């Protein structure tokens, strides 16, 4: 079974631009979560989707948004990019949102903002 | 407020010996705990998990121990191998709340 895929793998943008990242979950998984990882930090939770609905949102500004499609694929968008948005953005999928549902991660998208 | 803490940023262990990685949590609502391993420029890889109804779970060389009264869990790797060198993240969740991660421990296994 194919794993979680993320596109693109690398991205370079300039301040003020916007960016869209894509995530395809493992087949059959209906939940997708997004995380930001910066140097020295753990994984910071961005948002979580299940059945096209945002179920949880982390403590990030409104410039960060996301959505999930009917085929469970998900996108996240960052508008008006800032230098501090440079990070590894990770997507994870799980069967559902239950307590025992393990999240499986994709390889990430490395975003560099110049 | 860090709900999941990994107080050791790094750990060095000799090949063949035991590696013990520790994790503490503060939220008593957490009932499912996971360990992930991460290499640079890759996504975290799921290693092992444990539910709060258990106090131990084994999978090959990896064993996770959970002490609910102390709000502490640990990951034991026996025997440690050079390929185990990576950053290890502890994570926890309760019900439908998001997964909360610690900041990671960098394990170096020296041949």
Tab-separated table of C-alpha atoms in Angstrom:
chain	number	residue	atom	x	y	z
A	1	UNK	CA	0.000	0.000	0.000
A	2	UNK	CA	1.456	3.378	-0.961
A	3	UNK	CA	2.375	5.730	1.862
A	4	UNK	CA	1.504	9.373	2.383
A	5	UNK	CA	2.720	11.533	-0.469
A	6	UNK	CA	3.413	15.255	-0.373
A	7	UNK	CA	4.067	17.646	-3.220
A	8	UNK	CA	6.186	19.503	-3.884
A	9	UNK	CA	9.120	18.228	-1.833
A	10	UNK	CA	10.994	21.535	-1.973
A	11	UNK	CA	9.798	25.080	-2.514
A	12	UNK	CA	11.477	28.479	-2.505
A	13	UNK	CA	9.328	31.576	-2.232
A	14	UNK	CA	9.839	35.244	-1.387
A	15	UNK	CA	8.227	37.256	1.376
A	16	UNK	CA	4.678	38.318	0.627
A	17	UNK	CA	3.956	35.476	-1.774
A	18	UNK	CA	1.537	32.671	-1.080
A	19	UNK	CA	2.044	28.930	-1.318
A	20	UNK	CA	-0.107	25.798	-1.589
A	21	UNK	CA	1.097	22.412	-0.393
A	22	UNK	CA	-0.592	19.135	-1.258
A	23	UNK	CA	-0.989	15.856	0.618
A	24	UNK	CA	-2.386	12.504	-0.523
A	25	UNK	CA	-3.161	10.165	2.381
A	26	UNK	CA	-2.774	6.408	2.542
A	27	UNK	CA	-5.608	4.716	0.672
A	28	UNK	CA	-8.576	4.259	2.997
A	29	UNK	CA	-7.437	6.878	5.488
A	30	UNK	CA	-9.991	9.606	6.055
A	31	UNK	CA	-8.128	11.890	8.437
A	32	UNK	CA	-5.301	14.234	7.514
A	33	UNK	CA	-3.259	16.382	9.898
A	34	UNK	CA	-0.652	19.043	9.165
A	35	UNK	CA	2.380	19.987	11.249
A	36	UNK	CA	5.171	22.542	11.036
A	37	UNK	CA	8.686	21.648	12.121
A	38	UNK	CA	11.330	24.327	12.605
A	39	UNK	CA	14.915	23.889	13.880
A	40	UNK	CA	15.004	23.211	17.601
A	41	UNK	CA	11.246	22.764	17.836
A	42	UNK	CA	9.139	19.679	17.911
A	43	UNK	CA	6.246	19.236	15.573
A	44	UNK	CA	3.768	22.078	15.935
A	45	UNK	CA	0.187	21.130	15.113
A	46	UNK	CA	-1.477	23.198	12.392
A	47	UNK	CA	-4.842	21.595	11.677
A	48	UNK	CA	-6.665	18.329	11.325
A	49	UNK	CA	-9.355	17.250	8.864
A	50	UNK	CA	-11.796	14.388	8.781
A	51	UNK	CA	-14.493	13.892	6.153
A	52	UNK	CA	-13.784	17.306	4.606
A	53	UNK	CA	-14.327	19.103	7.928
A	54	UNK	CA	-11.695	20.829	10.032
A	55	UNK	CA	-11.889	19.135	13.430
A	56	UNK	CA	-9.036	20.843	15.249
A	57	UNK	CA	-6.859	23.871	14.662
A	58	UNK	CA	-3.523	24.783	16.219
A	59	UNK	CA	-2.317	28.155	17.403
A	60	UNK	CA	-1.276	29.643	14.070
A	61	UNK	CA	-2.340	32.925	12.450
A	62	UNK	CA	-5.154	33.058	9.914
A	63	UNK	CA	-2.591	33.203	7.098
A	64	UNK	CA	-2.449	29.441	7.465
A	65	UNK	CA	-5.460	27.630	6.062
A	66	UNK	CA	-6.313	24.231	4.717
A	67	UNK	CA	-8.983	22.073	3.232
A	68	UNK	CA	-9.796	18.454	2.545
A	69	UNK	CA	-11.450	17.084	-0.543
A	70	UNK	CA	-13.990	14.288	-0.916
A	71	UNK	CA	-11.212	11.835	-1.873
A	72	UNK	CA	-9.465	12.701	1.460
A	73	UNK	CA	-6.626	14.531	-0.277
A	74	UNK	CA	-5.719	17.741	1.511
A	75	UNK	CA	-4.090	21.066	0.744
A	76	UNK	CA	-2.721	23.750	3.000
A	77	UNK	CA	-2.191	27.351	2.009
A	78	UNK	CA	0.007	30.020	3.527
A	79	UNK	CA	-0.621	33.566	2.381
A	80	UNK	CA	1.607	36.628	2.747
A	81	UNK	CA	4.674	34.541	3.507
A	82	UNK	CA	7.089	35.673	6.219
A	83	UNK	CA	10.717	34.648	6.771
A	84	UNK	CA	9.630	32.731	9.885
A	85	UNK	CA	7.420	30.471	7.793
A	86	UNK	CA	10.511	28.677	6.518
A	87	UNK	CA	10.076	25.148	7.834
A	88	UNK	CA	9.435	21.519	7.043
A	89	UNK	CA	5.679	21.036	6.612
A	90	UNK	CA	4.534	17.521	7.386
A	91	UNK	CA	1.283	15.836	6.574
A	92	UNK	CA	0.047	12.723	8.373
A	93	UNK	CA	-2.909	10.478	7.714
A	94	UNK	CA	-4.860	8.071	9.886
A	95	UNK	CA	-7.910	5.894	9.470
A	96	UNK	CA	-10.033	8.172	11.630
A	97	UNK	CA	-9.728	10.453	14.657
A	98	UNK	CA	-10.103	7.830	17.336
A	99	UNK	CA	-7.822	7.569	20.323
A	100	UNK	CA	-6.006	4.519	18.985
A	101	UNK	CA	-5.626	5.705	15.402
A	102	UNK	CA	-1.951	5.930	14.515
A	103	UNK	CA	-0.806	8.756	12.277
A	104	UNK	CA	1.554	7.959	9.410
A	105	UNK	CA	3.665	10.759	8.012
A	106	UNK	CA	4.667	11.802	4.549
A	107	UNK	CA	8.209	12.938	3.653
A	108	UNK	CA	7.359	16.613	4.102
A	109	UNK	CA	7.654	19.759	2.016
A	110	UNK	CA	10.678	21.928	2.761
A	111	UNK	CA	9.609	25.571	2.349
A	112	UNK	CA	12.233	28.284	2.212
A	113	UNK	CA	11.104	31.914	2.318
A	114	UNK	CA	13.659	34.478	1.114
B	1	UNK	CA	2.765	25.120	28.287
B	2	UNK	CA	4.558	21.993	27.115
B	3	UNK	CA	2.291	19.025	27.691
B	4	UNK	CA	4.819	16.478	26.460
B	5	UNK	CA	8.435	16.866	27.532
B	6	UNK	CA	11.569	15.089	26.452
B	7	UNK	CA	14.121	16.509	28.840
B	8	UNK	CA	17.209	15.001	27.198
B	9	UNK	CA	17.986	16.722	23.886
B	10	UNK	CA	20.616	14.116	23.071
B	11	UNK	CA	21.858	10.676	24.084
B	12	UNK	CA	24.928	8.678	23.069
B	13	UNK	CA	25.036	4.903	23.431
B	14	UNK	CA	27.513	2.261	22.350
B	15	UNK	CA	26.464	-0.265	19.760
B	16	UNK	CA	24.973	-3.385	21.360
B	17	UNK	CA	23.996	-1.633	24.591
B	18	UNK	CA	20.548	-0.509	25.684
B	19	UNK	CA	19.188	2.911	24.716
B	20	UNK	CA	16.579	4.401	27.049
B	21	UNK	CA	14.661	7.451	25.903
B	22	UNK	CA	12.360	9.184	28.354
B	23	UNK	CA	9.213	11.247	28.053
B	24	UNK	CA	7.000	12.997	30.616
B	25	UNK	CA	3.501	14.348	30.135
B	26	UNK	CA	1.268	16.625	32.149
B	27	UNK	CA	-2.212	16.090	30.716
B	28	UNK	CA	-4.006	13.295	32.584
B	29	UNK	CA	-6.505	13.027	29.709
B	30	UNK	CA	-3.854	11.521	27.418
B	31	UNK	CA	-4.613	7.845	26.855
B	32	UNK	CA	-2.592	6.877	23.791
B	33	UNK	CA	1.146	7.310	23.404
B	34	UNK	CA	3.425	6.861	20.410
B	35	UNK	CA	7.095	6.964	19.540
B	36	UNK	CA	8.356	8.141	16.172
B	37	UNK	CA	11.831	8.065	14.684
B	38	UNK	CA	12.980	10.785	12.318
B	39	UNK	CA	15.942	11.083	9.979
B	40	UNK	CA	16.940	14.515	8.610
B	41	UNK	CA	14.822	15.749	5.684
B	42	UNK	CA	12.353	12.873	6.085
B	43	UNK	CA	8.978	12.527	7.742
B	44	UNK	CA	8.721	10.777	11.127
B	45	UNK	CA	8.355	7.007	11.006
B	46	UNK	CA	5.988	5.327	13.452
B	47	UNK	CA	7.820	2.932	15.785
B	48	UNK	CA	5.578	1.730	18.562
B	49	UNK	CA	2.552	2.789	20.586
B	50	UNK	CA	0.891	2.028	23.888
B	51	UNK	CA	-2.604	2.503	25.225
B	52	UNK	CA	-3.162	3.701	28.781
B	53	UNK	CA	-4.746	0.361	29.682
B	54	UNK	CA	-1.317	-1.270	29.335
B	55	UNK	CA	1.986	-0.637	31.046
B	56	UNK	CA	4.256	-2.322	28.504
B	57	UNK	CA	4.323	-3.029	24.782
B	58	UNK	CA	7.044	-4.831	22.844
B	59	UNK	CA	7.893	-4.985	19.163
B	60	UNK	CA	11.172	-6.668	18.353
B	61	UNK	CA	14.047	-4.616	19.738
B	62	UNK	CA	11.688	-1.841	20.878
B	63	UNK	CA	9.781	-1.800	24.166
B	64	UNK	CA	7.697	1.058	25.524
B	65	UNK	CA	6.900	1.307	29.222
B	66	UNK	CA	4.128	3.478	30.622
B	67	UNK	CA	3.903	4.626	34.240
B	68	UNK	CA	0.551	6.428	34.506
B	69	UNK	CA	0.931	7.461	38.127
B	70	UNK	CA	4.211	9.213	37.312
B	71	UNK	CA	2.953	10.410	33.908
B	72	UNK	CA	6.103	8.983	32.398
B	73	UNK	CA	6.913	6.730	29.493
B	74	UNK	CA	10.155	5.363	28.157
B	75	UNK	CA	11.373	3.671	25.008
B	76	UNK	CA	13.973	0.923	25.326
B	77	UNK	CA	16.003	-0.188	22.321
B	78	UNK	CA	17.943	-3.418	22.808
B	79	UNK	CA	20.454	-3.987	21.341
B	80	UNK	CA	21.174	-0.550	19.901
B	81	UNK	CA	22.470	-0.449	16.326
B	82	UNK	CA	24.168	2.354	14.346
B	83	UNK	CA	21.082	2.565	12.098
B	84	UNK	CA	19.065	3.583	15.157
B	85	UNK	CA	20.832	6.940	15.184
B	86	UNK	CA	18.052	9.473	14.602
B	87	UNK	CA	15.793	11.902	16.447
B	88	UNK	CA	13.092	10.193	18.495
B	89	UNK	CA	9.807	11.944	19.221
B	90	UNK	CA	7.339	11.020	21.903
B	91	UNK	CA	3.693	11.912	21.193
B	92	UNK	CA	0.434	11.679	23.106
B	93	UNK	CA	-3.265	12.160	22.566
B	94	UNK	CA	-6.544	11.831	24.396
B	95	UNK	CA	-9.850	11.119	22.662
B	96	UNK	CA	-10.257	13.303	19.575
B	97	UNK	CA	-7.671	15.886	20.580
B	98	UNK	CA	-4.703	16.451	18.263
B	99	UNK	CA	-1.486	14.546	18.704
B	100	UNK	CA	0.948	16.481	20.916
B	101	UNK	CA	4.677	15.984	20.347
B	102	UNK	CA	7.721	16.440	22.516
B	103	UNK	CA	10.733	18.289	21.097
B	104	UNK	CA	12.668	15.114	20.444
B	105	UNK	CA	15.830	13.363	21.634
B	106	UNK	CA	18.744	12.872	19.258
B	107	UNK	CA	20.135	9.356	19.697
B	108	UNK	CA	23.645	8.592	18.511
B	109	UNK	CA	24.698	4.956	18.496
B	110	UNK	CA	28.465	4.683	18.382
B	111	UNK	CA	30.060	1.659	16.737
